[in-house]
Amino acid sequence: MAIKITRPQGTEDITPKQIYKWHTVERMARETAENFGFHEMRIPTFESTDLFLRSVGETTDVVQKEMYTVKAKETEFTLRPEGTAGSIRSMLQNGLLNDALPQKIFYILSCFRHERPQAGRLREFHQFGVEMAGSAGPASDAEIIALAKAILDRAGLKNIALNINSIGCPTCRAEYHKALRAYFQPHRDELCETCQTRLEKNPMRILDCKSEICSGIAKDAPVILDYLCDECRTHFEKLQEYLKAQNIEYTINPKIVRGLDYYTKTVFEFITTDIGAQGTVCGGGRYDGLIEQMGGKPTPAMGFAMGLERLILTMESQGCEFQPPHQCDLYIAPMDEAAIPTAMQIASSLRTSGYQVEYDLMQRKLKAQMKYADKIGATFVLVLGENELQSQQANLKNMKTKEQFPVSLGEKFEEKFDDIAIQYMFHDVVNDFEKECGTHGSNE
Ligand code: HAM
């Protein structure tokens, strides 16, 4: 008996009907990052589990509750829950940090976290992320935030708030941890089991525990901004000056601590209220200690990642535009088998020139072929029957305007098709322009 197998909970299929949205956001993000001088990197989907324990941190929710880990031939691997650890591992392994600094890379990748699925929260999701290694100053923090903002602006998003905070360096963190322990100690027994162990090891992690009781208790906890050392405070003030210089609006949100252990100093998130509870579209920050901790020379670094599902959801909810997919330029309808070789030759030569061409592969009658051409949104249709083959003359039909153009088959066909297609495309652009600006344009 056949068994119907469905996709695992918390995963999504991206069908050909939706893929244009993904192509739109990936193209936008890629081009914008390239404008800022970042270059693409590709890394493995799984890494040694140790990499994430040591970078993301043993007391984080991601490591303690959410990783997909498998043991294969005595070695433990984990499906990447995020992109920073793998990118930094790759930079070190490939000697990229010996090249000119700062190293500026971006990636588009799938991530895996075993979380409770809900709108905007998946077990397999996709990130566009950037990492910049080598620069310590607050101008690079502003540059990273400006890049994230440029991508969100280019997507056409409105109503997305930038929240920034500083979570200090190991020096100020030590004082802050003392204050947190003192605050949480009286509530020790109310905390979840994981947070009880965090109280000793890493009390800051209690602040982003998803349990309602822990987050309720954490509401009035001391904030790190009150414990920053002079260097971290100056860094944070300078960052704000640079954001203002670029007219980037922000809110200081002392509650943002981020859920990963590697951060130091600046952290930030872009948050929308348009897609429900999971409204953080982009998160990032500085991580000055990570590279050294992973065996490299001390090298400051900073980055962010945006969730592509959340970005697309927000764009959809705000009615932002996606670049429509390229549809069939020419559908060739052979009326019988004898016309198929000619259809193949025309398709082959036009495809080489970059046109999207299809012909009937289903031995359908002409009426059904026309219906199919309409369904796939073909711009032009060329019907090939006995008469057309004999006379080497046919009619090219524009499916939208219903205009017919007499064309010769054979060598001259491609040239003529080019002319007609370019005229039509031009006509379409003018039409769109007139729709946007009014038929007679404007005098301004
Ligand atoms: P993160 O905040 O864990 O940071 O994730 C970044 C973004 O990925 C989130 O803001 C969200 O949009 C998306 N995201 C996270 N989890 C899920 C999920 N379960 N379902 C859907 N989307 C999700 C990082 O991953 C850091 N590596 C960012 C970074 C790069 N920091 C410095 N460099």
XYZ file of C-alpha atoms and ligand atoms in Angstrom:
477
model
C 0.000 0.000 0.000
C 1.334 3.437 -0.938
C 2.111 5.655 2.053
C 1.770 9.411 1.719
C 4.810 11.079 3.215
C 4.583 14.734 4.158
C 7.334 17.238 4.923
C 8.628 17.409 8.505
C 6.940 19.854 10.883
C 8.499 23.303 10.815
C 9.834 23.010 7.261
C 8.462 24.620 4.122
C 8.447 23.846 0.415
C 9.235 26.730 -1.871
C 7.319 25.908 -5.035
C 8.043 27.287 -8.539
C 5.033 29.596 -8.036
C 6.683 31.289 -5.033
C 10.325 31.157 -5.996
C 10.296 34.606 -7.635
C 9.863 36.147 -4.184
C 12.989 34.370 -2.992
C 14.906 35.372 -6.096
C 13.838 38.983 -5.498
C 15.057 39.162 -1.885
C 18.215 37.165 -2.554
C 19.112 39.391 -5.511
C 18.412 42.578 -3.528
C 20.442 41.448 -0.545
C 23.321 40.126 -2.661
C 23.578 43.269 -4.810
C 23.355 45.602 -1.841
C 26.070 43.696 0.053
C 28.260 43.797 -3.055
C 27.752 47.562 -3.232
C 29.238 47.686 0.265
C 32.229 45.566 -0.852
C 31.152 42.202 0.612
C 31.802 38.910 -1.210
C 29.831 35.684 -1.102
C 31.001 32.647 0.846
C 29.511 29.137 0.893
C 30.024 26.796 3.801
C 28.931 23.257 4.708
C 25.426 22.546 5.995
C 26.835 20.565 8.911
C 29.883 21.157 11.062
C 31.503 19.406 13.960
C 29.242 19.865 17.011
C 32.135 21.331 19.001
C 32.184 24.376 16.724
C 28.753 25.459 17.950
C 29.353 24.518 21.580
C 32.405 26.753 21.631
C 31.035 29.704 19.645
C 27.266 29.922 20.103
C 27.804 28.837 23.717
C 26.942 25.838 25.889
C 24.365 27.687 27.989
C 22.348 29.152 25.093
C 18.875 27.924 24.138
C 20.225 27.137 20.669
C 22.822 24.681 22.005
C 20.896 23.348 24.986
C 17.531 22.829 23.330
C 17.535 23.350 19.597
C 20.421 21.686 17.775
C 20.001 18.803 15.330
C 22.959 16.613 16.154
C 23.808 13.239 14.627
C 26.530 10.789 15.362
C 28.120 9.382 12.222
C 30.926 6.841 12.597
C 31.879 7.982 16.093
C 31.976 11.691 15.177
C 29.266 14.146 16.185
C 27.983 16.604 13.616
C 25.357 19.324 13.921
C 23.203 20.907 11.231
C 24.189 24.584 11.406
C 21.789 26.568 13.602
C 23.279 29.843 12.243
C 25.966 31.068 9.855
C 28.507 33.001 11.921
C 30.383 30.069 13.481
C 30.842 28.262 10.160
C 31.914 31.435 8.312
C 34.524 32.286 10.907
C 35.746 28.678 10.935
C 36.042 28.887 7.159
C 37.855 32.261 7.266
C 40.396 30.747 9.658
C 40.764 27.449 7.822
C 41.260 29.178 4.456
C 43.628 31.838 5.758
C 41.307 34.693 4.728
C 42.326 36.720 7.759
C 45.908 36.890 6.407
C 44.584 38.868 3.418
C 43.728 42.550 3.429
C 41.465 43.467 6.347
C 38.658 43.962 6.957
C 37.467 40.696 5.446
C 33.881 41.225 4.355
C 31.768 38.219 3.447
C 28.089 37.406 3.023
C 26.142 34.166 2.812
C 22.680 32.864 1.977
C 21.999 29.607 3.754
C 19.508 27.343 5.464
C 19.664 26.964 9.260
C 18.168 24.338 11.538
C 16.776 24.867 15.036
C 14.406 22.544 16.853
C 12.004 25.252 18.032
C 8.226 25.170 18.452
C 6.996 26.071 14.963
C 4.694 29.079 14.523
C 4.239 31.873 11.978
C 7.743 33.170 11.186
C 9.405 30.488 13.308
C 10.557 27.370 11.512
C 12.817 24.420 12.167
C 14.501 24.908 8.827
C 14.741 28.566 7.850
C 16.976 30.709 5.678
C 19.322 33.527 6.522
C 21.073 36.197 4.541
C 24.048 37.134 6.700
C 27.208 39.218 6.586
C 30.382 39.116 8.641
C 33.161 41.700 8.735
C 36.423 40.756 10.471
C 39.348 42.984 11.358
C 37.877 46.357 12.289
C 37.314 47.358 15.905
C 36.019 50.926 15.641
C 32.395 52.036 15.961
C 32.358 53.232 12.319
C 32.266 49.580 11.270
C 29.312 48.949 13.591
C 27.535 51.821 11.843
C 28.526 50.425 8.442
C 27.061 46.983 9.254
C 23.830 48.519 10.516
C 23.689 50.797 7.445
C 24.012 47.742 5.196
C 21.144 45.922 6.945
C 19.043 49.077 6.686
C 19.895 49.518 2.983
C 18.610 46.000 2.263
C 15.393 46.567 4.209
C 14.901 49.931 2.471
C 15.497 48.380 -0.927
C 12.860 45.760 -0.105
C 10.488 48.697 0.396
C 9.846 47.974 4.083
C 8.359 50.610 6.289
C 7.535 50.488 9.930
C 10.571 48.486 10.948
C 12.331 49.730 14.050
C 16.050 49.568 14.699
C 16.788 48.712 18.346
C 20.363 48.965 19.572
C 22.116 48.120 22.806
C 25.620 47.483 24.116
C 26.283 44.339 26.118
C 29.815 45.376 27.024
C 33.094 43.483 27.079
C 34.341 40.761 29.481
C 35.439 43.480 31.933
C 32.050 45.135 32.347
C 30.244 41.820 31.933
C 31.858 40.478 35.149
C 30.293 43.291 37.216
C 26.983 42.866 35.435
C 26.906 39.118 36.098
C 27.345 39.816 39.819
C 24.334 42.157 39.748
C 22.246 39.609 37.813
C 23.089 36.798 40.245
C 22.077 39.001 43.153
C 18.786 39.806 41.388
C 17.858 36.243 40.372
C 19.062 34.441 43.522
C 15.859 35.069 45.543
C 13.823 33.646 42.586
C 16.089 30.639 42.110
C 13.446 27.984 42.791
C 10.920 29.587 40.424
C 13.317 29.527 37.460
C 13.180 26.664 34.936
C 15.735 23.910 35.381
C 17.942 25.210 32.562
C 17.976 28.721 34.032
C 18.873 27.401 37.485
C 22.142 26.094 36.012
C 22.548 29.330 34.006
C 22.398 31.314 37.256
C 25.894 30.110 38.126
C 27.402 29.668 34.677
C 25.985 32.530 32.609
C 23.143 34.520 34.242
C 22.709 36.786 31.192
C 21.202 33.827 29.317
C 18.238 33.847 31.722
C 17.232 37.130 30.063
C 16.355 35.430 26.779
C 14.781 32.252 28.158
C 11.494 31.612 26.315
C 9.701 30.236 29.426
C 6.957 32.602 30.568
C 7.917 32.351 34.232
C 11.612 33.104 33.623
C 10.867 36.008 31.278
C 8.346 37.381 33.828
C 10.988 37.358 36.551
C 13.597 38.813 34.174
C 11.384 41.811 33.365
C 12.839 43.985 36.135
C 16.403 42.639 36.061
C 19.303 45.131 36.014
C 20.338 46.250 32.518
C 23.903 46.066 31.229
C 23.947 49.672 30.027
C 24.281 50.699 33.686
C 27.466 48.625 34.002
C 29.447 49.563 30.872
C 33.139 50.396 31.273
C 34.445 53.681 29.821
C 35.689 52.119 26.595
C 32.383 50.352 25.880
C 30.395 53.469 26.763
C 32.454 55.671 24.412
C 32.149 53.054 21.656
C 28.371 53.037 22.053
C 28.143 56.838 22.031
C 30.309 57.081 18.912
C 28.133 54.494 17.162
C 25.082 56.649 17.862
C 26.851 59.701 16.471
C 27.638 57.759 13.239
C 24.062 56.503 12.929
C 22.773 60.056 13.290
C 25.261 61.214 10.647
C 23.592 58.770 8.233
C 20.059 59.701 9.338
C 19.456 56.186 10.616
C 16.788 56.309 13.289
C 17.192 54.009 16.264
C 15.893 53.292 19.740
C 18.139 52.244 22.595
C 16.636 49.064 23.964
C 18.577 47.890 27.039
C 16.622 44.599 26.999
C 18.271 43.325 23.824
C 20.944 40.819 24.832
C 20.719 38.423 21.823
C 20.527 34.670 22.254
C 24.086 33.728 21.305
C 27.108 33.885 23.564
C 29.729 35.388 21.289
C 28.502 38.997 21.321
C 30.405 41.911 22.851
C 29.631 45.648 22.817
C 27.101 46.576 20.092
C 24.033 44.408 19.484
C 21.053 45.355 17.351
C 17.770 44.115 15.914
C 15.340 45.347 13.262
C 11.841 44.582 14.519
C 8.420 44.807 12.870
C 4.999 44.454 14.457
C 3.408 43.430 11.135
C 3.997 39.656 11.234
C 3.011 38.650 14.757
C 5.137 37.571 17.683
C 8.224 36.618 15.632
C 8.918 40.126 14.410
C 12.711 40.237 14.535
C 13.604 40.310 10.868
C 17.311 40.962 11.388
C 19.703 40.603 14.313
C 23.399 41.046 14.766
C 26.227 42.567 16.675
C 29.914 42.724 17.429
C 31.842 39.658 18.575
C 35.387 40.755 19.320
C 36.456 37.638 21.240
C 35.176 34.866 18.973
C 38.009 34.608 16.449
C 40.658 34.308 19.146
C 38.481 31.820 21.019
C 38.360 29.717 17.848
C 42.146 29.611 17.592
C 42.843 32.690 15.458
C 44.792 35.842 16.304
C 42.767 38.358 18.344
C 40.579 39.932 15.631
C 37.521 42.081 16.240
C 34.464 41.285 14.116
C 30.827 42.148 13.579
C 27.869 40.965 11.500
C 24.165 40.329 11.205
C 21.721 37.847 9.739
C 18.216 38.400 8.457
C 15.609 35.686 8.312
C 14.461 35.453 4.712
C 11.075 33.914 5.579
C 10.395 36.817 7.953
C 11.622 39.341 5.404
C 9.273 37.927 2.746
C 6.353 37.725 5.212
C 6.852 41.375 6.139
C 7.119 42.426 2.499
C 3.896 40.543 1.717
C 2.069 42.073 4.668
C 3.166 45.566 3.599
C 2.341 45.004 -0.082
C 5.961 45.453 -1.220
C 6.775 44.548 -4.795
C 8.568 41.401 -5.902
C 10.134 41.186 -9.325
C 7.748 39.015 -11.378
C 9.182 35.813 -12.841
C 10.315 35.722 -16.474
C 7.592 33.941 -18.405
C 7.588 32.098 -21.689
C 8.508 34.415 -24.601
C 7.399 32.064 -27.331
C 5.229 28.969 -27.327
C 5.415 26.936 -30.536
C 2.325 24.888 -31.360
C 3.059 22.093 -33.855
C -0.252 20.852 -35.289
C 1.143 17.432 -36.132
C 4.279 15.374 -35.794
C 5.751 16.647 -39.070
C 6.135 20.137 -37.550
C 8.075 19.002 -34.501
C 11.616 19.141 -36.022
C 11.006 22.755 -37.164
C 9.652 23.620 -33.692
C 12.788 22.110 -32.176
C 15.109 24.079 -34.457
C 13.383 27.414 -33.782
C 13.304 26.731 -30.019
C 16.978 25.820 -29.960
C 18.180 28.930 -31.805
C 16.005 31.350 -29.784
C 16.983 29.730 -26.480
C 20.635 30.225 -27.372
C 19.856 33.933 -27.712
C 18.312 33.986 -24.247
C 14.595 33.656 -24.975
C 12.370 31.362 -22.954
C 10.787 29.026 -25.507
C 8.546 25.997 -25.172
C 6.764 23.727 -27.618
C 4.171 21.007 -27.220
C 5.460 17.826 -25.629
C 2.041 16.369 -24.863
C 0.724 15.673 -28.393
C -2.196 17.983 -27.640
C -4.729 19.309 -30.122
C -4.296 22.967 -31.120
C -7.073 24.232 -28.846
C -5.528 22.558 -25.807
C -2.104 23.879 -26.781
C -3.445 27.433 -26.901
C -4.995 26.945 -23.482
C -1.645 25.770 -22.142
C 0.187 28.737 -23.758
C -2.275 31.036 -22.031
C -1.803 29.298 -18.686
C 1.988 29.644 -18.767
C 1.645 33.308 -19.763
C 3.398 32.956 -23.144
C 3.869 36.334 -24.827
C 3.884 35.023 -28.393
C 2.539 31.867 -30.025
C 3.650 30.407 -33.330
C 1.360 27.792 -34.888
C 3.092 25.360 -37.260
C 0.892 23.217 -39.535
C 1.224 21.676 -42.967
C 0.554 25.011 -44.744
C 3.161 26.866 -42.717
C 5.792 24.205 -43.389
C 5.070 24.174 -47.089
C 4.997 27.957 -47.570
C 7.672 28.631 -44.916
C 5.393 31.462 -43.782
C 3.582 31.647 -40.464
C 1.818 34.062 -38.131
C 3.305 35.101 -34.834
C 0.493 35.931 -32.435
C 0.839 38.254 -29.484
C -1.309 36.646 -26.810
C -1.936 39.875 -24.922
C -2.710 42.322 -27.732
C -3.972 39.594 -30.131
C -1.920 41.226 -32.910
C -0.630 38.891 -35.638
C 2.720 39.335 -37.395
C 3.507 37.486 -40.633
C 6.954 35.885 -40.350
C 9.148 33.723 -42.605
C 10.441 30.509 -41.153
C 14.076 29.558 -41.735
C 17.165 31.727 -41.347
C 15.421 35.102 -41.084
C 13.016 34.008 -38.355
C 15.185 34.845 -35.382
C 15.986 38.346 -36.655
C 12.298 39.101 -37.219
C 11.338 37.649 -33.832
C 13.946 39.859 -32.176
C 12.447 42.962 -33.834
C 8.892 42.128 -32.854
C 9.805 41.108 -29.295
C 11.877 44.256 -28.693
C 9.090 46.469 -30.035
C 6.600 44.741 -27.765
C 8.861 44.996 -24.702
C 9.379 48.684 -25.410
C 5.635 49.139 -25.831
C 5.123 47.412 -22.468
C 7.674 49.625 -20.670
C 6.027 52.773 -22.091
C 2.622 51.455 -21.002
C 3.854 50.822 -17.457
C 5.427 54.272 -17.370
C 2.211 55.899 -18.546
C 0.220 53.965 -15.955
C 2.526 55.245 -13.225
C 2.854 58.859 -14.398
C -0.444 59.474 -16.256
C -0.755 59.323 -20.061
C 0.668 62.768 -20.685
C 3.382 62.646 -18.085
C 3.965 65.694 -15.960
C 5.669 69.009 -16.518
C 7.651 68.799 -13.318
P 19.767 35.185 15.266
O 19.141 36.357 15.906
O 19.757 33.912 16.013
O 21.259 35.607 14.930
O 19.101 34.942 13.863
C 19.077 35.946 12.892
C 17.717 36.010 12.233
O 17.354 34.727 11.727
C 16.585 36.365 13.172
O 16.504 37.760 13.368
C 15.378 35.827 12.419
O 14.969 36.747 11.420
C 15.936 34.589 11.762
N 15.577 33.397 12.544
C 16.168 32.914 13.658
N 15.555 31.798 14.080
C 14.538 31.578 13.222
C 13.531 30.559 13.104
N 13.458 29.534 13.946
N 12.647 30.644 12.082
C 12.713 31.662 11.190
N 13.653 32.623 11.246
C 14.542 32.589 12.238
C 22.144 34.802 14.296
O 21.864 33.748 13.769
C 23.535 35.403 14.220
N 24.414 34.421 13.578
C 23.508 36.715 13.459
C 24.861 37.317 13.359
C 25.697 37.299 12.305
N 25.465 37.983 14.339
C 26.668 38.371 13.910
N 26.801 37.933 12.666
